[in-house]
Coordinates of C-alpha atoms in Angstrom, one line a residue:
Chain R
M1087 CA 0.1 0.0 0.0
A1088 CA 1.4 3.4 -0.8
E1089 CA 1.7 5.8 2.0
V1090 CA 1.4 9.5 2.3
H1091 CA 2.5 11.8 5.3
I1092 CA 1.2 15.2 5.6
I1093 CA 3.4 17.1 8.0
G1094 CA 2.7 21.0 8.4
Q1095 CA 0.8 23.8 10.0
I1096 CA -2.4 25.6 9.3
L1097 CA -0.5 29.1 9.7
K1098 CA -2.6 32.0 9.9
A1099 CA -5.9 33.8 8.3
V1100 CA -5.6 37.1 6.9
D1101 CA -8.0 39.5 5.1
F1102 CA -10.8 38.7 7.5
A1103 CA -13.1 41.5 8.7
E1104 CA -13.3 40.2 12.2
P1105 CA -10.3 40.2 14.5
H1106 CA -11.1 37.1 16.8
L1107 CA -11.2 33.8 14.7
Y1108 CA -10.6 30.2 15.3
C1109 CA -10.3 27.5 12.5
K1110 CA -12.1 24.1 12.4
W1111 CA -10.3 21.6 9.9
C1112 CA -10.7 18.4 8.8
L1113 CA -9.0 16.4 6.1
Q1114 CA -11.5 14.1 4.0
S1115 CA -10.4 11.1 1.4
G1116 CA -12.0 8.9 -0.8
N1117 CA -12.8 5.3 0.3
A1118 CA -9.7 3.9 -1.0
W1119 CA -7.6 5.7 1.8
R1120 CA -7.2 4.6 5.1
L1121 CA -5.7 6.7 8.2
V1122 CA -2.6 5.1 9.9
Q1123 CA -1.9 7.5 12.8
G1124 CA -3.1 11.0 13.3
E1125 CA -5.9 13.0 13.8
V1126 CA -8.1 14.1 10.6
Q1127 CA -9.9 16.9 12.4
G1128 CA -9.1 19.7 14.9
Q1129 CA -10.1 23.1 16.2
S1130 CA -7.4 26.1 16.9
P1131 CA -7.4 28.3 19.8
V1132 CA -8.9 31.5 19.4
A1133 CA -6.3 34.0 17.9
S1134 CA -5.8 37.5 17.3
H1135 CA -3.0 39.6 16.5
R1136 CA -2.0 42.7 18.6
L1137 CA -1.2 45.0 15.9
Q1138 CA -2.3 43.5 12.3
N1139 CA -5.3 42.4 11.1
C1140 CA -4.8 38.6 10.9
S1141 CA -4.9 35.6 13.2
D1142 CA -2.1 33.3 13.6
F1143 CA -3.6 29.7 14.0
V1144 CA -0.3 27.7 14.0
Q1145 CA -2.2 24.6 14.1
P1146 CA 0.1 21.7 13.4
L1147 CA -1.0 18.9 11.0
D1148 CA 0.8 15.4 11.1
I1149 CA -1.3 12.7 9.5
H1150 CA -0.1 9.4 8.2
L1151 CA -2.7 7.8 5.3
S1152 CA -2.4 4.8 3.4
S1153 CA -4.1 4.4 -0.1
A1154 CA -5.1 1.7 -2.3
A1155 CA -6.3 3.9 -5.2
I1156 CA -5.6 7.4 -6.6
Q1157 CA -9.3 8.3 -6.6
G1158 CA -10.2 10.2 -3.7
W1159 CA -7.3 12.2 -3.3
P1160 CA -7.4 13.8 0.4
R1161 CA -8.5 17.4 0.7
L1162 CA -8.5 19.7 3.5
L1163 CA -11.5 21.5 4.7
V1164 CA -11.2 24.7 6.7
E1165 CA -14.2 26.5 8.4
V1166 CA -13.2 29.9 10.0
Y1167 CA -15.3 31.1 12.7
A1168 CA -15.7 34.4 14.4
V1169 CA -16.1 35.2 18.0
N1170 CA -17.3 38.2 19.8
V1171 CA -17.3 39.5 23.2
L1172 CA -20.1 37.6 24.5
Q1173 CA -18.4 34.1 23.4
Q1174 CA -20.8 33.7 20.4
S1175 CA -19.1 32.0 17.5
W1176 CA -20.6 32.0 13.6
P1177 CA -18.8 31.1 10.7
V1178 CA -17.2 33.6 8.4
G1179 CA -15.3 31.5 5.7
Y1180 CA -15.6 28.1 4.4
G1181 CA -13.0 26.7 2.0
F1182 CA -11.3 23.4 1.1
A1183 CA -8.1 22.4 -0.9
H1184 CA -6.9 19.3 -2.3
I1185 CA -3.7 18.1 -0.8
P1186 CA -0.9 18.8 -3.4
T1187 CA 0.3 15.9 -5.7
T1188 CA 3.8 16.3 -5.5
P1189 CA 6.1 15.6 -2.5
G1190 CA 8.0 18.4 -1.1
A1191 CA 7.3 21.7 0.6
H1192 CA 4.0 23.5 -0.5
R1193 CA 2.4 26.9 0.9
L1194 CA -1.4 26.5 0.0
E1195 CA -3.6 29.7 0.3
I1196 CA -7.3 28.7 0.7
A1197 CA -9.5 31.3 -0.5
T1198 CA -12.6 31.2 1.6
W1199 CA -16.5 32.2 1.1
K1200 CA -19.3 32.8 3.6
V1201 CA -23.0 32.9 3.1
A1202 CA -24.4 36.2 2.1
P1203 CA -27.2 37.8 4.1
S1204 CA -30.3 37.9 2.4
G1205 CA -32.0 40.9 3.4
W1206 CA -31.6 44.0 5.6
W1207 CA -32.6 42.1 8.8
Q1208 CA -30.0 39.2 7.9
S1209 CA -27.2 41.8 7.8
L1210 CA -28.4 43.7 10.9
R1211 CA -28.2 40.4 12.6
E1212 CA -24.8 39.7 11.4
R1213 CA -23.3 43.0 12.7
F1214 CA -25.0 43.2 15.9
G1215 CA -26.9 40.1 16.8
G1216 CA -24.2 37.3 17.1
G1217 CA -23.8 36.1 13.4
G1218 CA -25.1 35.7 10.1
A1219 CA -26.4 32.9 8.4
A1220 CA -24.6 29.4 8.1
L1221 CA -24.6 26.3 6.5
S1222 CA -26.7 23.8 7.4
K1223 CA -25.5 21.0 5.4
T1224 CA -21.7 21.4 5.5
D1225 CA -21.2 18.7 2.5
L1226 CA -21.8 21.5 0.2
L1227 CA -18.1 22.6 1.0
F1228 CA -16.5 20.0 -1.0
S1229 CA -19.3 18.8 -3.5
G1230 CA -20.4 20.9 -6.3
V1231 CA -24.0 19.3 -6.5
E1232 CA -26.5 21.9 -5.0
R1233 CA -24.6 24.8 -5.0
Y1234 CA -26.7 27.1 -7.5
K1235 CA -29.4 27.7 -4.8
L1236 CA -26.6 29.4 -2.7
Q1237 CA -25.6 33.0 -2.4
T1238 CA -22.0 33.8 -1.1
L1239 CA -19.6 36.6 -0.4
T1240 CA -15.9 36.1 -0.7
S1241 CA -14.0 36.3 2.5
G1242 CA -10.5 36.1 3.6
K1243 CA -7.6 33.5 3.0
V1244 CA -6.3 30.8 4.9
I1245 CA -2.6 30.0 4.5
V1246 CA -1.2 26.4 5.3
D1247 CA 2.2 25.3 5.1
L1248 CA 2.7 21.5 4.0
K1249 CA 5.5 19.1 3.8
L1250 CA 4.4 15.8 1.9
I1251 CA 6.1 12.8 2.1
F1252 CA 5.2 9.9 -0.2
R1253 CA 6.2 6.3 -0.3
R1254 CA 6.0 3.4 -2.3
F1255 CA 4.0 5.0 -5.1
E1256 CA 6.3 4.0 -7.9
D1257 CA 5.7 0.4 -6.9
Y1258 CA 2.4 0.7 -8.5
G1259 CA 3.4 2.7 -11.5
V1260 CA 2.2 5.9 -9.9
E1261 CA 4.5 9.0 -11.3
F1262 CA 4.5 12.7 -10.2
K1263 CA 6.6 14.2 -12.8
Chain I
M1104 CA 26.8 -4.7 2.4
S1105 CA 28.5 -2.2 4.5
T1106 CA 25.7 -0.6 6.5
S1107 CA 26.3 1.7 9.7
E1108 CA 29.4 3.5 10.3
G1109 CA 29.4 5.7 13.2
I1110 CA 28.3 9.2 12.9
S1111 CA 30.7 11.1 15.3
L1112 CA 29.4 14.1 16.6
P1113 CA 31.0 15.7 19.7
G1114 CA 29.7 14.7 23.2
N1115 CA 27.4 11.9 21.9
Q1116 CA 26.3 9.2 24.3
D1117 CA 25.7 5.8 22.9
P1118 CA 22.1 5.2 23.8
T1119 CA 21.4 2.0 22.6
P1120 CA 21.0 -0.6 25.5
P1121 CA 23.7 -3.0 26.1
R1122 CA 21.5 -5.9 25.2
E1123 CA 21.5 -4.5 21.7
K1124 CA 25.2 -4.0 21.5
H1125 CA 25.8 -7.8 22.0
K1126 CA 23.7 -8.8 19.5
Q1127 CA 25.3 -6.5 16.7
K1128 CA 29.0 -7.1 17.6
P1129 CA 29.5 -10.5 16.6
K1130 CA 27.8 -10.4 13.3
R1131 CA 29.9 -7.4 12.2
G1132 CA 33.1 -8.5 12.8
R1133 CA 34.5 -5.2 12.8
K1134 CA 36.0 -3.4 15.7
K1135 CA 34.0 -0.5 16.7
S1136 CA 35.5 1.7 19.3
K1137 CA 33.3 2.0 22.4
A1138 CA 34.2 5.7 22.9
P1139 CA 31.3 7.7 23.7
K1140 CA 31.7 9.8 20.5
Q1141 CA 30.3 7.4 18.2
T1142 CA 26.8 6.9 17.7
R1143 CA 25.7 3.7 16.1
C1144 CA 22.6 3.4 13.8
A1145 CA 20.8 -0.1 14.3
A1146 CA 20.8 -1.2 10.7
N1147 CA 19.1 -4.3 10.4
T1148 CA 20.3 -6.1 7.4
M1149 CA 22.2 -8.4 9.2
D1150 CA 20.0 -9.5 11.8
A1151 CA 17.0 -11.0 10.0
K1152 CA 14.9 -11.2 13.1
T1153 CA 14.4 -7.5 14.0
T1154 CA 12.5 -6.2 11.0
A1155 CA 12.4 -2.3 12.3
S1156 CA 14.5 -0.3 9.8
Y1157 CA 15.7 3.2 11.0
F1158 CA 16.4 6.4 9.2
S1159 CA 18.2 9.1 11.3
V1160 CA 17.7 12.6 11.1
C1161 CA 20.5 15.3 12.2
I1162 CA 19.2 18.6 12.8
T1163 CA 21.6 21.6 13.3
G1164 CA 20.8 25.3 13.4
Q1165 CA 20.0 28.0 15.8
I1166 CA 17.5 30.0 17.4
V1167 CA 18.5 33.2 16.0
S1168 CA 16.7 36.0 17.3
A1169 CA 13.2 37.2 18.6
T1170 CA 11.7 40.2 17.0
F1171 CA 8.8 42.3 18.3
P1172 CA 7.6 45.3 16.2
L1173 CA 6.9 47.6 19.0
G1174 CA 9.5 46.3 21.7
P1175 CA 9.3 43.6 23.9
D1176 CA 6.9 44.1 27.0
K1177 CA 9.8 43.5 29.2
E1178 CA 13.2 44.4 29.4
F1179 CA 15.2 41.3 29.7
V1180 CA 14.0 38.2 27.3
F1181 CA 15.0 34.5 27.5
L1182 CA 13.7 31.2 26.0
R1183 CA 13.1 27.8 27.3
Y1184 CA 12.8 25.2 24.4
E1185 CA 11.9 21.7 24.3
L1186 CA 11.8 19.2 21.4
V1187 CA 8.6 17.0 21.2
A1188 CA 8.4 14.1 19.0
G1189 CA 6.1 11.0 18.5
P1190 CA 6.1 7.7 19.8
D1191 CA 8.3 6.3 17.0
W1192 CA 11.0 8.6 17.6
Q1193 CA 14.0 8.3 19.7
L1194 CA 16.6 11.0 20.7
A1195 CA 19.9 10.0 19.4
S1196 CA 22.0 12.5 20.7
G1197 CA 21.7 16.2 21.9
P1198 CA 19.6 17.9 24.5
Q1199 CA 15.8 17.8 24.7
H1200 CA 15.3 21.0 26.9
G1201 CA 17.3 24.2 26.8
L1202 CA 17.5 27.5 28.5
T1203 CA 18.8 30.7 26.9
Q1204 CA 20.7 33.5 28.2
L1205 CA 18.7 36.9 29.0
A1206 CA 18.9 39.0 26.2
T1207 CA 17.7 42.4 25.6
N1208 CA 18.1 45.4 22.8
R1209 CA 17.9 48.2 25.4
S1210 CA 20.8 49.9 23.9
G1211 CA 19.7 50.0 20.5
H1212 CA 16.4 50.5 18.6
F1213 CA 13.4 49.3 20.2
N1214 CA 12.2 47.1 17.4
E1215 CA 15.5 45.7 16.6
P1216 CA 15.6 41.8 16.9
I1217 CA 16.8 40.6 20.2
V1218 CA 19.7 38.0 19.2
F1219 CA 20.0 34.7 21.0
N1220 CA 21.9 32.6 18.7
M1221 CA 21.2 29.4 20.6
P1222 CA 22.6 26.3 19.0
I1223 CA 20.3 23.3 18.3
E1224 CA 22.1 20.3 17.6
V1225 CA 20.0 17.1 17.7
T1226 CA 19.7 13.5 16.2
Y1227 CA 16.6 11.5 16.1
K1228 CA 16.3 8.0 15.0
S1229 CA 13.1 6.9 14.0
T1230 CA 10.9 4.2 12.1
S1231 CA 8.5 6.5 10.4
P1232 CA 8.1 10.2 9.7
F1233 CA 4.7 10.4 11.9
G1234 CA 5.4 12.4 15.0
W1235 CA 7.9 14.5 13.3
P1236 CA 9.8 16.3 15.9
Q1237 CA 8.4 19.9 16.9
I1238 CA 10.4 22.7 18.8
L1239 CA 8.2 24.4 21.5
V1240 CA 9.4 27.4 22.7
S1241 CA 8.5 29.3 25.9
V1242 CA 9.3 32.9 26.0
F1243 CA 9.8 34.7 29.3
G1244 CA 10.6 38.3 30.2
R1245 CA 12.1 40.0 33.2
N1246 CA 12.2 43.7 34.2
G1247 CA 15.8 44.2 35.3
S1248 CA 17.7 41.8 37.7
Q1249 CA 15.4 41.8 40.3
G1250 CA 12.3 41.6 38.4
R1251 CA 9.7 38.7 38.5
E1252 CA 9.7 36.3 35.2
T1253 CA 6.7 36.6 33.3
L1254 CA 5.3 34.8 30.3
L1255 CA 5.6 36.6 27.0
G1256 CA 4.2 33.7 24.8
Y1257 CA 4.8 30.4 23.0
A1258 CA 5.7 29.2 19.8
H1259 CA 6.2 26.0 18.0
V1260 CA 7.3 25.1 14.6
H1261 CA 8.2 21.5 12.9
L1262 CA 11.9 20.8 12.6
P1263 CA 12.5 21.0 8.8
V1264 CA 11.3 17.9 7.2
F1265 CA 14.0 15.9 5.3
G1266 CA 15.6 18.6 2.9
S1267 CA 12.3 19.6 1.5
R1268 CA 13.1 23.4 1.1
R1269 CA 15.3 24.1 -2.0
P1270 CA 19.0 24.9 -1.0
A1271 CA 18.8 28.6 -1.8
E1272 CA 15.7 28.8 0.9
N1273 CA 17.7 27.1 3.6
L1274 CA 19.7 30.1 4.4
E1275 CA 16.4 32.1 4.9
L1276 CA 15.2 32.3 8.4
V1277 CA 12.0 30.1 9.5
Q1278 CA 9.9 32.6 11.4
T1279 CA 6.9 31.5 13.8
P1280 CA 4.6 33.9 15.6
I1281 CA 4.6 34.0 19.4
L1282 CA 1.1 33.6 21.0
M1283 CA 0.2 34.6 24.4
P1284 CA -2.5 33.2 26.1
K1285 CA -5.3 35.3 27.3
C1286 CA -7.7 35.4 30.2
P1287 CA -10.7 33.5 29.6
S1288 CA -13.3 35.9 31.1
M1289 CA -13.6 39.6 31.9
L1290 CA -13.2 38.7 35.8
A1291 CA -10.1 36.7 35.1
D1292 CA -9.0 39.9 33.2
I1293 CA -9.3 42.2 36.2
T1294 CA -7.9 39.7 38.7
S1295 CA -4.8 39.4 36.6
W1296 CA -4.5 43.0 36.1
L1297 CA -4.6 43.8 39.9
L1298 CA -2.3 40.8 41.0
R1299 CA 0.0 41.8 37.9
R1300 CA -0.1 38.0 36.9
E1301 CA -0.2 37.0 33.5
P1302 CA -1.9 33.7 32.8
E1303 CA 0.3 30.6 31.7
L1304 CA -0.4 27.5 30.4
K1305 CA 0.0 24.5 32.9
D1306 CA 1.6 22.2 30.0
P1307 CA 2.5 24.2 27.0
K1308 CA 2.1 20.9 24.9
V1309 CA -1.5 21.4 24.7
L1310 CA -0.7 23.8 21.8
L1311 CA 0.5 20.7 19.8
D1312 CA -2.5 18.6 20.1
N1313 CA -5.1 19.3 17.8
L1314 CA -8.3 18.8 20.1
K1315 CA -6.8 19.9 23.3
C1316 CA -6.4 23.6 22.4
K1317 CA -10.1 24.2 21.8
G1318 CA -11.3 26.8 24.3
L1319 CA -7.9 28.7 24.4
S1320 CA -7.6 32.1 23.4
M1321 CA -4.2 33.5 22.2
E1322 CA -3.0 36.8 21.1
S1323 CA -0.1 36.9 18.9
Y1324 CA 2.5 39.5 19.3
G1325 CA 6.3 39.2 17.9
S1326 CA 7.8 36.6 16.1
L1327 CA 11.0 34.1 16.5
E1328 CA 13.3 33.4 13.9
F1329 CA 15.2 30.1 13.5
Q1330 CA 17.7 28.8 11.1
L1331 CA 17.6 25.1 10.8
T1332 CA 19.1 22.4 8.4
T1333 CA 18.9 18.8 8.3
V1334 CA 21.1 16.0 7.4
M1335 CA 19.5 12.4 7.0
R1336 CA 20.7 9.1 6.7
G1337 CA 18.7 5.7 5.5
A1338 CA 15.4 7.4 4.6
R1339 CA 15.7 6.8 0.8
K1340 CA 16.4 3.2 1.2
L1341 CA 13.1 2.8 3.0
G1342 CA 11.2 4.2 -0.2
Y1343 CA 10.5 7.7 1.0
H1344 CA 10.1 10.5 -1.3
W1345 CA 10.3 14.0 -0.4
H1346 CA 11.6 16.1 -3.2
A1347 CA 9.4 17.3 -6.3

């Protein structure tokens, strides 16, 4: 079985409007992929910066997967939530990126989107009432099936730094160059 | 097949338990000096019964400096670093903890980097890249020589993975932000301001775990710069690819 090691960090989130953010992430892969060691989901602490408008999550990633097929290449899903003074949290960014398909060091920038408020009441609630709309079915994040009903706004970016180590792919004839 | 020659690094202790040494000696038929300066990598090709195959990673470098954009909160700053690795990893040589000197940038401009120049030289032996070692640094500060030491933050980064960066990038500094824990509630904030005590994490390794750091609140201010390079041995034979 071929093996993939993903070692890295979810570094920071930039260009978001809210200062206090935390990030919930999970790694999904197809049926032919098995998790050998590591955790495929996590949540970072709430982070803010004293001077700039970014949030340093520095969430370490260390995952060991073994695969029997190339279909279902793993992808990293990221949901960024904002927290206000009353400790209420709401999502301000959804995004995903496929894990790169070549070994080595990579820096991914995941562009995120959030659900657009659909009227003036929704936008008022977003500013003062502890949050706007959220997705009820989060599998819309990675499937393209029912997205045409959704209205979204562009949100900030999440920067992820990954180093990938592959093993035994060439025994099965898989090439990366 | 000629396998393990010792890597000689100064100050190494040979950490393999005495039982393992006896197993390897008669099969080698070579005289290995028992001087503590040699580290022996337990290559397995001679012994068919032990199927574990090791690769070893030697990391050399330094914690260069700490930079605070508006100056550090306290006059003197020092660091305490710790190397944390997964269950398959064994520290073959080098210290696992360290404490730096008390450094300051008082005489220069306030946002100049505070230089530590703290050497880090460790060698790890492992059977799998899972649990790649990370360096967890706690930054402390002190006002003058009689002041109390308070926490200024934590920083952690993975040690460079194999040699995955391009050679031109190796000379650049790895920068990690310094995160300071904030009080969990407003009452705790007022109490800490009155008593002049900053919150500290009881076990900073919580920051390295993905699920345990859920409710924490951190503020980032300042960054640490590292310069680290790796030399590895035996990884390509085990079939690992880390270059594009």
